[in-house]
Short mmCIF file of C-alpha atoms and ligand atoms in Angstrom, two decimals:
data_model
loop_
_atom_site.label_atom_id
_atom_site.label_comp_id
_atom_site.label_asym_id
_atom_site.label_seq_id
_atom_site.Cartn_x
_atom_site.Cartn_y
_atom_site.Cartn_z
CA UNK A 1258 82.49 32.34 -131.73
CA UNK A 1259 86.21 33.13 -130.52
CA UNK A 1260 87.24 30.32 -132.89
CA UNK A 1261 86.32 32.44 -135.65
CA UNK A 1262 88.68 35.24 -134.42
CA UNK A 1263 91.10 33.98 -132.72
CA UNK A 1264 94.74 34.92 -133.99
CA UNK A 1265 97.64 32.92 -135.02
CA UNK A 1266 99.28 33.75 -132.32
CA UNK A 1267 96.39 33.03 -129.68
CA UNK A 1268 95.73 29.86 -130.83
CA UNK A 1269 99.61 28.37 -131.25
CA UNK A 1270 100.73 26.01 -128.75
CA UNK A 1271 104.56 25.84 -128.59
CA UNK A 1272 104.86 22.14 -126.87
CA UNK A 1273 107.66 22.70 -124.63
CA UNK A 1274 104.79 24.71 -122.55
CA UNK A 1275 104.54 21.16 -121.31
CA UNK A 1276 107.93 21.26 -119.80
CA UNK A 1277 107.37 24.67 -117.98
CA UNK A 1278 107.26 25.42 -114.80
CA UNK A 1279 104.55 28.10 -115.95
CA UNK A 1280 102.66 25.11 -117.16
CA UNK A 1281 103.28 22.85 -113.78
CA UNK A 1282 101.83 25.54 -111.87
CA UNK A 1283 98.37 26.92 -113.94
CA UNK A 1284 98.42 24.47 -117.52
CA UNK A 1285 94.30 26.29 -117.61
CA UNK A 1286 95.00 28.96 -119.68
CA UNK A 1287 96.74 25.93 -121.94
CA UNK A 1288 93.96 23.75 -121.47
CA UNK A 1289 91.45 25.97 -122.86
CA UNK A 1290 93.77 26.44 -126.07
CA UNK A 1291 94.21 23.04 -126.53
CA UNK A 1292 90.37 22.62 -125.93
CA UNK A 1293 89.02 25.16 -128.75
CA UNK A 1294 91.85 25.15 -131.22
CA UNK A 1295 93.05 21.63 -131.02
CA UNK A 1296 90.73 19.52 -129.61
CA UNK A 1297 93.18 16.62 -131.15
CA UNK A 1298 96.25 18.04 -130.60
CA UNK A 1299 99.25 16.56 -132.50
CA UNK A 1300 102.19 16.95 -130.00
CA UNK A 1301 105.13 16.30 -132.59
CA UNK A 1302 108.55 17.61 -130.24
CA UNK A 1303 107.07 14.97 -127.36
CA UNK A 1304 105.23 12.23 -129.94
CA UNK A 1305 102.16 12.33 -128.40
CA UNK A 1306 98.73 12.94 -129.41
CA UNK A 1307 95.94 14.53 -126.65
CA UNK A 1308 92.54 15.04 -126.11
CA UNK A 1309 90.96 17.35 -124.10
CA UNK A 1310 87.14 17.68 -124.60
CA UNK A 1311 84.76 16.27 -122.29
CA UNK A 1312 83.08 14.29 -124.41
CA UNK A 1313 86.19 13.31 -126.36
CA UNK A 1314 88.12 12.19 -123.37
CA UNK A 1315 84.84 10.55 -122.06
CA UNK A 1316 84.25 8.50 -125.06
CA UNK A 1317 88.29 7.60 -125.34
CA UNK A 1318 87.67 6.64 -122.01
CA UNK A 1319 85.20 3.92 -122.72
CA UNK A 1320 86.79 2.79 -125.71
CA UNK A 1321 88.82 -0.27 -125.56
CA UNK A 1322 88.39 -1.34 -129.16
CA UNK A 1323 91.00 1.26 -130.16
CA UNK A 1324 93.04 2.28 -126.84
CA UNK A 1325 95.00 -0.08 -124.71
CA UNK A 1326 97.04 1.55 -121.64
CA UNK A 1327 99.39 -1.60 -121.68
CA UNK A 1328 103.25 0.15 -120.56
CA UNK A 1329 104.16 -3.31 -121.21
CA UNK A 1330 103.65 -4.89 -124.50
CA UNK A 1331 104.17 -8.86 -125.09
CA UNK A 1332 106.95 -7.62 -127.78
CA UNK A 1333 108.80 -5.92 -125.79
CA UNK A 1334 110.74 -4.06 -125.40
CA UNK A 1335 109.84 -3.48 -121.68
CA UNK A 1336 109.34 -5.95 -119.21
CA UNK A 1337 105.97 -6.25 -117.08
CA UNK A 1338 107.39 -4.37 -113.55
CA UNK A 1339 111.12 -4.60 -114.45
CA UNK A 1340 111.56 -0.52 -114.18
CA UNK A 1341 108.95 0.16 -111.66
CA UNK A 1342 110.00 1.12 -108.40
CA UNK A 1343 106.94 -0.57 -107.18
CA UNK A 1344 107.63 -3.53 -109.33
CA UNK A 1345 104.61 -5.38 -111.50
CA UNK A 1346 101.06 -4.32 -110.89
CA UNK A 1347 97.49 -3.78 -112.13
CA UNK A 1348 98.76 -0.28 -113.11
CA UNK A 1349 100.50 -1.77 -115.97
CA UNK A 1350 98.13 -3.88 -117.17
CA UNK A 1351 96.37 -3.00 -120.81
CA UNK A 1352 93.07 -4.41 -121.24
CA UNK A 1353 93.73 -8.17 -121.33
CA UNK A 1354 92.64 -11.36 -119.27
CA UNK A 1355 95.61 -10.30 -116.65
CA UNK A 1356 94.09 -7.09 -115.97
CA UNK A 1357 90.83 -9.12 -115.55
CA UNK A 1358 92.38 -10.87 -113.34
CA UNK A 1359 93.91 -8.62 -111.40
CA UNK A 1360 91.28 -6.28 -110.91
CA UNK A 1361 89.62 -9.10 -109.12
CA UNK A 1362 92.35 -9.26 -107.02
CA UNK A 1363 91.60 -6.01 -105.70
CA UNK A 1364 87.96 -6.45 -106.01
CA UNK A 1365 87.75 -8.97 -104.27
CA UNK A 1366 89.60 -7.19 -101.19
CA UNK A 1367 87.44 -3.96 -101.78
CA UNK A 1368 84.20 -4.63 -103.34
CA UNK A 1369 83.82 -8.17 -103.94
CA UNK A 1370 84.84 -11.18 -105.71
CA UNK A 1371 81.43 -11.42 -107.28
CA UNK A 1372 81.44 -8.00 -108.14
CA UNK A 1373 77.76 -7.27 -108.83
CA UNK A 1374 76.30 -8.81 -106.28
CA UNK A 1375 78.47 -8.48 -103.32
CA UNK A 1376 79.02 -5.03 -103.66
CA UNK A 1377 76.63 -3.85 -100.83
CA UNK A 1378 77.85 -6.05 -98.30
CA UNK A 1379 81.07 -5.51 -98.82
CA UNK A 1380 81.37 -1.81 -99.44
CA UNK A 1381 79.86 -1.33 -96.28
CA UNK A 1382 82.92 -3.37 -94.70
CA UNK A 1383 85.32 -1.52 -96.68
CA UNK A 1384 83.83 1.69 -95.39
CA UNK A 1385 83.29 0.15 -91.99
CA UNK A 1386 87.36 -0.45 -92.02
CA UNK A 1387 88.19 2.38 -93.86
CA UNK A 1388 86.54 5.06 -91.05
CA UNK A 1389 88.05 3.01 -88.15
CA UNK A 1390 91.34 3.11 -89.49
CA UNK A 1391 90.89 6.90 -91.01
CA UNK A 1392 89.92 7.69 -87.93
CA UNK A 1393 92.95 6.53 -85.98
CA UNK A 1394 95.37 7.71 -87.93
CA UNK A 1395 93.64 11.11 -88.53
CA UNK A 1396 93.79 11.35 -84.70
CA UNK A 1397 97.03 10.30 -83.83
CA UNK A 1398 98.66 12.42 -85.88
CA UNK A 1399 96.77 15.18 -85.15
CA UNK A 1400 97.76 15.30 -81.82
CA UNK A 1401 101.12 15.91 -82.86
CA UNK A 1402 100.58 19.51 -84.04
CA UNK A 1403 97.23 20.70 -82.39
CA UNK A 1404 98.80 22.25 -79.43
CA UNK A 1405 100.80 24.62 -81.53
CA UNK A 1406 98.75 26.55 -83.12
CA UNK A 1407 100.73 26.14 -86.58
CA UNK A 1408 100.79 23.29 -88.80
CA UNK A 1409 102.45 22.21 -92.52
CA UNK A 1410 99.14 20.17 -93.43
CA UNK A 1411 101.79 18.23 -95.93
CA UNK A 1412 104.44 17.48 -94.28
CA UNK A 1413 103.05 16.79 -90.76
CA UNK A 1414 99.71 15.55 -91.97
CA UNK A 1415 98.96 14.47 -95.77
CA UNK A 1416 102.24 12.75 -96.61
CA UNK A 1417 101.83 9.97 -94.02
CA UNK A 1418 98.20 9.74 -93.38
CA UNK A 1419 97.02 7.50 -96.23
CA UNK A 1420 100.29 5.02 -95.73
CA UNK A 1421 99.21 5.15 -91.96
CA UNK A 1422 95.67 3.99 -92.96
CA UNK A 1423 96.90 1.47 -95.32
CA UNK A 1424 99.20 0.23 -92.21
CA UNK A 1425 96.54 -0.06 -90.16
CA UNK A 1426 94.29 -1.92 -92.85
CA UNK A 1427 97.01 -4.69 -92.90
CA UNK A 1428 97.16 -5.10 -89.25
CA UNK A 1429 101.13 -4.51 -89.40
CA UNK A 1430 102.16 -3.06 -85.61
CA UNK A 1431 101.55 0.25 -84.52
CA UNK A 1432 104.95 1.09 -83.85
CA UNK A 1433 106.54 0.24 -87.32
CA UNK A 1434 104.21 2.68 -88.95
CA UNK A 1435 106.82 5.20 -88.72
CA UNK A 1436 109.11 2.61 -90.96
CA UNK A 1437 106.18 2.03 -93.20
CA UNK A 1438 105.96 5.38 -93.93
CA UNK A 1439 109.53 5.74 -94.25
CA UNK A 1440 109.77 3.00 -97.40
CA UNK A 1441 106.79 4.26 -98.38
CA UNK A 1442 108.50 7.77 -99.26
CA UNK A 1443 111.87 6.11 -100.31
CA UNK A 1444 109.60 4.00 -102.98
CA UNK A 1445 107.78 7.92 -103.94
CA UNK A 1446 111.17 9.46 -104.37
CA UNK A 1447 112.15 6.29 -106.68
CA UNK A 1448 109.63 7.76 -109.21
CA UNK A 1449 111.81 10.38 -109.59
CA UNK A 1450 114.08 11.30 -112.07
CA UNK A 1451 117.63 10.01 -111.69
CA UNK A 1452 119.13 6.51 -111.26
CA UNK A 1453 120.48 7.05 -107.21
CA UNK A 1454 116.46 7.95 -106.27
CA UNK A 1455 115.74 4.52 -108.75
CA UNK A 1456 117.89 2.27 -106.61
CA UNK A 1457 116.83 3.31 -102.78
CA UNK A 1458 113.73 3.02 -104.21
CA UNK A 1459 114.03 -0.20 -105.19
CA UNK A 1460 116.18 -1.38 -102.13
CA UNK A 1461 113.27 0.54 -99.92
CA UNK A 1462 110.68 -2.26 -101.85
CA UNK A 1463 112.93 -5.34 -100.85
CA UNK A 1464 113.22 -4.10 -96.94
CA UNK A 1465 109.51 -3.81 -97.33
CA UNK A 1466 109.03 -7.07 -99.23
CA UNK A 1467 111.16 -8.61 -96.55
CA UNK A 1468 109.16 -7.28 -93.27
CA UNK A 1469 106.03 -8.78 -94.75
CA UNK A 1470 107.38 -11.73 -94.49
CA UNK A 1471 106.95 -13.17 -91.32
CA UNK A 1472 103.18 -11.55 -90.91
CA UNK A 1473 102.09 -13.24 -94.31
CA UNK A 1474 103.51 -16.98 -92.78
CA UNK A 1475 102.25 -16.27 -89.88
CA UNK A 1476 98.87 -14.66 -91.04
CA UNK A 1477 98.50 -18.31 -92.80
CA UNK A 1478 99.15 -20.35 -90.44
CA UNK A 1479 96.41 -18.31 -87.88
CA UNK A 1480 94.29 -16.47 -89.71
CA UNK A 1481 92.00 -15.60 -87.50
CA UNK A 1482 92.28 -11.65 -87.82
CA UNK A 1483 90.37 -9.34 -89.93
CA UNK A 1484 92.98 -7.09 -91.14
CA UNK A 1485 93.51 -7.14 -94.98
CA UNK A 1486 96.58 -9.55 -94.85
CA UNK A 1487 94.69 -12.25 -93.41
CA UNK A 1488 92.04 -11.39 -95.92
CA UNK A 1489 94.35 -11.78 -99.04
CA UNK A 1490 96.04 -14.62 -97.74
CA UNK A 1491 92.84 -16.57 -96.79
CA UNK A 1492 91.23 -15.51 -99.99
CA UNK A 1493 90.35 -18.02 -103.21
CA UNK A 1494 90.66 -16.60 -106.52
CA UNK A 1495 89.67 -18.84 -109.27
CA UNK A 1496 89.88 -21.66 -106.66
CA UNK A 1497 93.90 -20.50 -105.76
CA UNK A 1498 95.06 -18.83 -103.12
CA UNK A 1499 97.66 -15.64 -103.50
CA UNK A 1500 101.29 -16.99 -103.85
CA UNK A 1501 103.47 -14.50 -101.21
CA UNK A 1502 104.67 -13.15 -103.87
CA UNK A 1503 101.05 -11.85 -104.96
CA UNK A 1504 100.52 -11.01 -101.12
CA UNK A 1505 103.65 -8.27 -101.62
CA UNK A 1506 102.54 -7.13 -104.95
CA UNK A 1507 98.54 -6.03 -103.25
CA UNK A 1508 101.01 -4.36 -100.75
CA UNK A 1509 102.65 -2.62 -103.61
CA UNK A 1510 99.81 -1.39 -105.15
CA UNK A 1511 97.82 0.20 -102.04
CA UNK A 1512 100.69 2.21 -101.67
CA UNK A 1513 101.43 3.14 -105.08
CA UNK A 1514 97.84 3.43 -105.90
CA UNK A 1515 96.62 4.81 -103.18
CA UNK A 1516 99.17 6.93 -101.03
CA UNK A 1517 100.09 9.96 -103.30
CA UNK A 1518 96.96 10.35 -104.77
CA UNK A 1519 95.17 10.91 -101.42
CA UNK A 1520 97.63 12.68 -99.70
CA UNK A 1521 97.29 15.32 -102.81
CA UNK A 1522 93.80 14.70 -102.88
CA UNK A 1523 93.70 16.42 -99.27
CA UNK A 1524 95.94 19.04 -99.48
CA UNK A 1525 94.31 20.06 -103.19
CA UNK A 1526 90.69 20.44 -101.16
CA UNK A 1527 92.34 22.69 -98.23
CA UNK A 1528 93.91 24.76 -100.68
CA UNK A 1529 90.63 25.33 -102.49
CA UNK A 1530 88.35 26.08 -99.70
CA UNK A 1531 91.24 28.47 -97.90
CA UNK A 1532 90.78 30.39 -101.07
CA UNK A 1533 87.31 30.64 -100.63
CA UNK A 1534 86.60 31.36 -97.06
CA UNK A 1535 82.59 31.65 -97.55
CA UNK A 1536 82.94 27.55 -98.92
CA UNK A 1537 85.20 27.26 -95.44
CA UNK A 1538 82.03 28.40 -93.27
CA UNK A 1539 79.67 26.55 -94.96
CA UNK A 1540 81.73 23.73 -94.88
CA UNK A 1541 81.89 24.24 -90.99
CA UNK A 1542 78.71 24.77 -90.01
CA UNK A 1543 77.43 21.55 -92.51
CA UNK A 1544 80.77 18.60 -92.26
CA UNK A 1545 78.79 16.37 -94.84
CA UNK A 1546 79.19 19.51 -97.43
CA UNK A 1547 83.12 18.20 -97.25
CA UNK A 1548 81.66 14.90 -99.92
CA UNK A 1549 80.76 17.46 -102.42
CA UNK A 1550 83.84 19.68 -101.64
CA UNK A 1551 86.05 16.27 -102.65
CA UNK A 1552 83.75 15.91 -105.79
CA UNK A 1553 84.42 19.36 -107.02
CA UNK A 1554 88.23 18.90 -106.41
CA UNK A 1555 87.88 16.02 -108.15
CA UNK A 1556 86.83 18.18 -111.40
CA UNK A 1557 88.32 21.19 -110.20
CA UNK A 1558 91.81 20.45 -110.16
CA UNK A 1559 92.82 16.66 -109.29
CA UNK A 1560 96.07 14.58 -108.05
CA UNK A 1561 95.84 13.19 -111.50
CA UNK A 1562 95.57 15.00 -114.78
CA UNK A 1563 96.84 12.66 -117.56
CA UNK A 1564 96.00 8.96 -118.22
CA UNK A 1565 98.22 7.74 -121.20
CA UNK A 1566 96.52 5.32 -123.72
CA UNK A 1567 98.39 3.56 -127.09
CA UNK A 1568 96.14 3.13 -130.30
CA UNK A 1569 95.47 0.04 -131.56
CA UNK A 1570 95.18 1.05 -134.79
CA UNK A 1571 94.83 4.46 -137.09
CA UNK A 1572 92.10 6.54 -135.70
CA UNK A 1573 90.74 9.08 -137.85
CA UNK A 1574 89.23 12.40 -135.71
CA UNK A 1575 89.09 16.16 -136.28
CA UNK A 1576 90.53 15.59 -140.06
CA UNK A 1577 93.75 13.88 -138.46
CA UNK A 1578 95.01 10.16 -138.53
CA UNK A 1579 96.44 8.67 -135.44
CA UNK A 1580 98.58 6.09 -136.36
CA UNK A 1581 98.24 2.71 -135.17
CA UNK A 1582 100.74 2.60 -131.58
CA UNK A 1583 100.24 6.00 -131.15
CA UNK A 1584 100.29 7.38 -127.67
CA UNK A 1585 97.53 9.35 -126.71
CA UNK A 1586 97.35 11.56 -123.45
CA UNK A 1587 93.64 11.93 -122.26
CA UNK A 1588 93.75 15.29 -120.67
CA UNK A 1589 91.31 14.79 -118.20
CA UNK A 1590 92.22 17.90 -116.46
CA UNK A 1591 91.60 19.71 -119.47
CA UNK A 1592 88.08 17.85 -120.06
CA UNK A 1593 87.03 18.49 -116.48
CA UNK A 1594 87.05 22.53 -117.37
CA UNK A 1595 85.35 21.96 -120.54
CA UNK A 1596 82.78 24.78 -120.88
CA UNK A 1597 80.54 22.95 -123.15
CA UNK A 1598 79.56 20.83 -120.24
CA UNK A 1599 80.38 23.00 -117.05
CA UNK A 1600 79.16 26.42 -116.26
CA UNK A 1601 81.75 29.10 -115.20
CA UNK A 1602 84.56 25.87 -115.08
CA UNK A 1603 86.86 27.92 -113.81
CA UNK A 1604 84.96 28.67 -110.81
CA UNK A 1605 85.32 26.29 -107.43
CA UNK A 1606 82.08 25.89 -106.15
CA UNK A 1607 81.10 23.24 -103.68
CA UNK A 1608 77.27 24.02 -104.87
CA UNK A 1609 77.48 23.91 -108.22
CA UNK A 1610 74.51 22.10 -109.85
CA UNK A 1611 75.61 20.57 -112.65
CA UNK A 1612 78.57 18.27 -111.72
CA UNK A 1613 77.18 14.49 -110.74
CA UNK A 1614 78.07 14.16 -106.46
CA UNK A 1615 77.43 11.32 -104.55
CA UNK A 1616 78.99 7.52 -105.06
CA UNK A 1617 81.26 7.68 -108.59
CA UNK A 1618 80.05 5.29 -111.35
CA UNK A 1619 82.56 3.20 -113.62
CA UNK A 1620 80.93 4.20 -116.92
CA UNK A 1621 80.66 7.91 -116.41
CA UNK A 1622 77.25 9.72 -115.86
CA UNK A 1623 76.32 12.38 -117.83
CA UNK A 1624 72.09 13.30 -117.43
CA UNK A 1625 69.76 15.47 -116.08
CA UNK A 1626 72.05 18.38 -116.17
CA UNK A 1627 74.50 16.82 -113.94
CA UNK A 1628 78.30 15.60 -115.99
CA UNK A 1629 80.65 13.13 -113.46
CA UNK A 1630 84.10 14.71 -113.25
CA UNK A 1631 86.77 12.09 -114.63
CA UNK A 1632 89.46 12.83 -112.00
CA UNK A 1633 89.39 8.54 -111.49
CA UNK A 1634 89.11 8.26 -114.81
CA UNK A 1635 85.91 5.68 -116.06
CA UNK A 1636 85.48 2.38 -118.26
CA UNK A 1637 87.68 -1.14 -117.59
CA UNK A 1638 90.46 1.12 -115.96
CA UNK A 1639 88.17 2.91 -113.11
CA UNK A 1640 90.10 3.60 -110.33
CA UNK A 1641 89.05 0.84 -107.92
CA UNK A 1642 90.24 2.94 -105.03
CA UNK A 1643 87.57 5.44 -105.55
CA UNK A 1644 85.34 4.39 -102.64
CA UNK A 1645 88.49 4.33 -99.91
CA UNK A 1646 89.72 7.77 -101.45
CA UNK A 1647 87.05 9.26 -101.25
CA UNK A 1648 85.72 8.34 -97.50
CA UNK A 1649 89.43 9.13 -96.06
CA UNK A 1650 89.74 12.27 -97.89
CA UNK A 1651 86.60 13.73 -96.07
CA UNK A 1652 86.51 12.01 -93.05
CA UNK A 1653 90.53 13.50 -92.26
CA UNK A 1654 89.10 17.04 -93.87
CA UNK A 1655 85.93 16.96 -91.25
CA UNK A 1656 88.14 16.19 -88.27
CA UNK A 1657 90.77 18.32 -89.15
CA UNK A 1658 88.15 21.12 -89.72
CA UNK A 1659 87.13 20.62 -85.94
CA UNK A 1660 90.63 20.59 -84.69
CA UNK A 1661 91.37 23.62 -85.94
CA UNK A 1662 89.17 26.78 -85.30
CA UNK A 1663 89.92 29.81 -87.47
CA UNK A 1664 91.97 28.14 -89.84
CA UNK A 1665 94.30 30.29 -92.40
CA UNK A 1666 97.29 30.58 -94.63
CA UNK A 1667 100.17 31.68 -92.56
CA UNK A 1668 102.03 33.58 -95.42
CA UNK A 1669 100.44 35.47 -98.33
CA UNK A 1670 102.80 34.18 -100.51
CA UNK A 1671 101.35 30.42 -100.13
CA UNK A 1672 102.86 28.70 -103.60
CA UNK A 1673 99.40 26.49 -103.66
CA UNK A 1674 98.83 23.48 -105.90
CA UNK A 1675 101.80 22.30 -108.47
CA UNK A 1676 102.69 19.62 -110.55
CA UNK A 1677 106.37 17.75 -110.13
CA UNK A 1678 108.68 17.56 -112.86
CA UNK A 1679 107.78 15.88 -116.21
CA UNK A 1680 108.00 12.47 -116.33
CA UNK A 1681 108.74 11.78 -112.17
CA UNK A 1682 105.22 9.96 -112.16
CA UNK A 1683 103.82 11.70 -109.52
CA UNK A 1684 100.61 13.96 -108.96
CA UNK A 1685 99.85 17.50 -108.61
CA UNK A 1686 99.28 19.04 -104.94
CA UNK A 1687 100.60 21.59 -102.79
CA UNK A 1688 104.22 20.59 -101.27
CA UNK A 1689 103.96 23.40 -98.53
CA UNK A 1690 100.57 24.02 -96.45
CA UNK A 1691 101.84 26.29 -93.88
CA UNK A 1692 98.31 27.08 -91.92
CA UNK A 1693 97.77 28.79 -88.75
CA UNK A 1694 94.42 28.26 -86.26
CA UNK A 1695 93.21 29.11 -82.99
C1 HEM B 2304 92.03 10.74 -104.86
C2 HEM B 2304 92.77 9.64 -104.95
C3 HEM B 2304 92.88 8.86 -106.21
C4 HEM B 2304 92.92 9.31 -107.51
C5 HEM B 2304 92.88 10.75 -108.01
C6 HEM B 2304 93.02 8.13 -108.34
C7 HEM B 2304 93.03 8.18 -109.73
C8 HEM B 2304 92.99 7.07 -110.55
C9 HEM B 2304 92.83 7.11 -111.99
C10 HEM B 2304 92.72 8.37 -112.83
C11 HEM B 2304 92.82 5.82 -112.43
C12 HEM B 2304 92.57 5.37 -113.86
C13 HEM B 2304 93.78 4.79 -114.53
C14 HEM B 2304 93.55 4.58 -116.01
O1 HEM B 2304 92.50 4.92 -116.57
O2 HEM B 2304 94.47 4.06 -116.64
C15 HEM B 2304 93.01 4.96 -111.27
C16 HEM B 2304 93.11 3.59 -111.31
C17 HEM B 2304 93.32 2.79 -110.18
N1 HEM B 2304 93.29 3.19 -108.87
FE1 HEM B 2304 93.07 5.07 -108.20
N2 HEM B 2304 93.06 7.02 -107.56
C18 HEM B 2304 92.98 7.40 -106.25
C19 HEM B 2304 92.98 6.58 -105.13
C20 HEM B 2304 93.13 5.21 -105.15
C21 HEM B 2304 93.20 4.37 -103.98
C22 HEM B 2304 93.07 4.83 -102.53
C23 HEM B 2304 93.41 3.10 -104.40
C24 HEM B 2304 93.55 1.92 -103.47
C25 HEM B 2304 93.18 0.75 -103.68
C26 HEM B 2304 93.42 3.13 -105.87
C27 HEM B 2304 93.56 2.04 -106.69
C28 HEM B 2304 93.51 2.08 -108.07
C29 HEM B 2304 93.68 0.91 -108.92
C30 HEM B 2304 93.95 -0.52 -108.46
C31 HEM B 2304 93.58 1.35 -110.24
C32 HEM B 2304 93.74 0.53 -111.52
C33 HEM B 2304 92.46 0.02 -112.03
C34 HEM B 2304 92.66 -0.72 -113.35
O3 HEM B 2304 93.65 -0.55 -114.02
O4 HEM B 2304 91.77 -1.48 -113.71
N3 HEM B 2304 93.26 4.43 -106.28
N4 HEM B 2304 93.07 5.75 -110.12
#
């Protein structure tokens, strides 16, 4: 085996690699290091720890006897929300009765209060809303650039299309979407690193905060709609109703949650089926084939790479101790190229038999051949988005598919898929698209 032979020198891993740009761009070739030389890798110059195996990041996954993702601890020293451009939500929350709680919030909105048994009924609903509003938005905008010819799929498409469904979910007017969109990228560039992009950010969530408003009052005192305010407002949780405060918070976390990740989620799948034009024609002549293109995406190369976790006390793997607070990085990237579970991983392929397609499952599936990717993660933190991700994603790849015939890049020097800067919080994705169609 190569771990037998493997030099010094191939299997070191100098940890400011993670700071690269080499590493934002391709972090594979680091990946498979970390994966077959240090499959708990101790990264001392950062402090963390990271795992990177399938099965290691799986299990970590599903473990909450000895991982908590809490950013915010009851000691201190940082307070729930306080540094958050999007201010306190679920995304904070470790693994106690708030983030219970909360996820029922969502749930309830999404899937169900009663989780298990009112998830048929109301996925279909969710889906139901999701395609009408996907729909909408997919068109409008597209009618923006299809005479042209030309098109920046980011700028003019992926960027705003997920905050324009969102808009449309919560039944806020058609014409402020272009204001929606506009906080919503103020609050994005908040994640960034300095303190000027920290405070627009933050003055972009009070405007925000401050529009809703009038449609939350109002949406109380009628609520005769069906878009997601008057849902949240209307709803009972634990026989209470959402304070407004709550109301602005769901707000919060659609678009944190689920704006970025989706609008990367799109542009990753372009980019991967431009560079494999025979995928492209299948993909064409069969638009259902674009579910399994999102799936293999998904493993392939995600929005999200990293989930951070803190111990909850020593854990003893691979001969090493991590200490009890320790922070852990599961590299799910990493574990979603593992070659112990996928053939050729390195290889984008919209047929390939062995990844699990179809309807994601919260505790991971791993039978008959078939291994889930973890791109939304699994266990008590499952992204709860997975269901509207996933049905926007393909239903804006299928109808801009049709829109535009003979789709290609427009230069050969195309930068493709890249991760921002350490530490701005956001995702990986192409920040240029330049195509060109008939
Ligand atoms: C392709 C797009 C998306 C990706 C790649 C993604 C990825 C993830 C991942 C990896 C997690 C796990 C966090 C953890 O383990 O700590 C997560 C959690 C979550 N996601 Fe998503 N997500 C996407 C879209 C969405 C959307 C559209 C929503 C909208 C509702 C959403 C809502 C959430 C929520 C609420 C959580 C937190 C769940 C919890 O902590 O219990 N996500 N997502």
């Amino acid at each position: 085996m190569s771990e037998t032979v493997a030099s010094e020198e191939e299997r070191l891993i100098i940890p400011t690699i993670f700071d690269s740009d080499e590493y934002r761009k391709d972090p594979f070739p680091t990946y498979k290091k970390l994966r077959d030389y240090h499959p708990l890798y101790h990264d001392r110059f950062h402090g963390n720890w990271m795992l990177s195996r399938y099965e290691d990041v799986r299990a970590a996954f599903l473990d909450n006897e000895n991982y908590n993702r809490a950013v915010y601890e009851e000691d201190g020293p940082y307070e729930f929300g306080s540094e958050n451009v999007f201010g306190p939500t679920i995304l904070e929350l470790g693994n106690g009765e708030k983030h219970r709680w909360s996820r029922g919030v969502v749930a309830g909105q999404f899937i169900g209060k009663n989780l298990e048994s009112f998830i048929p009924t109301i996925e279909r609903i969710a889906a139901e809303t999701i395609d009408l509003f996907s729909r909408r938005a997919a068109e409008d905008i597209a009618k923006g650039f299809i005479e042209t010819g030309e098109v920046d799929l980011v700028e003019q498409f992926t960027i705003q299309y997920p905050i324009r469904v969102i808009s449309g979910m919560l039944g806020l007017p058609r014409e402020d979407e272009d204001q929606f969109v506009e906080w919503y990228q103020l609050l994005i560039e908040g994640l960034g690193i300095g303190e000027e992009f920290h405070r627009r950010g933050v003055q972009a969530r009070e405007e925000l905060n401050a529009y809703l408003d009038p449609f939350i009052q109002e949406r109380r005192a009628n609520p005769v709609g069906d878009d997601l305010i008057t849902k949240i407002v209307t709803a009972e949780l634990g026989g209470q109703r959402m304070t407004d405060a709550e109301v602005k918070g769901f707000v919060n976390l659609l678009l944190a949650a689920g704006g970025d990740t989706t609008d990367k989620a799109i542009g990753n799948m372009w980019w991967f089926v431009l560079q494999n034009p025979d995928q492209l024609a299948e993909l064409k002549r069969d638009p259902s084939l674009w579910d399994r293109a999102f799936t293999e995406m998904m493993r392939y190369d995600p929005p999200v790479h990293t989930q951070g976790r803190r111990t909850q006390r020593e854990i003893a793997m691979y001969d090493q101790v991590i200490p009890n607070r320790g922070n852990v990085i599961f590299q799910l990237g990493a574990a979603n190229r593992d070659e112990r579970v996928f053939k050729d991983p390195d290889k984008f392929d919209i047929f390939r038999k062995d990844l699990y397609c179809g309807k994601e499952m919260r505790v991971g599936y791993y039978a008959n051949g078939e291994a889930s990717h973890l791109g939304f993660g699994i266990g008590k933190h499952f992204c709860m988005g997975y269901a509207m991700a996933r049905q926007e994603s393909v239903i804006a790849c299928q109808l801009l598919a049709e829109a535009m015939p003979n789709v290609r890049l427009k230069r050969d020097d195309a930068q493709g898929i890249i991760a921002p800067v350490f530490g701005s919080g956001g995702f990986r994705g192409p920040t240029k698209l330049e195509l060109q169609f008939d």
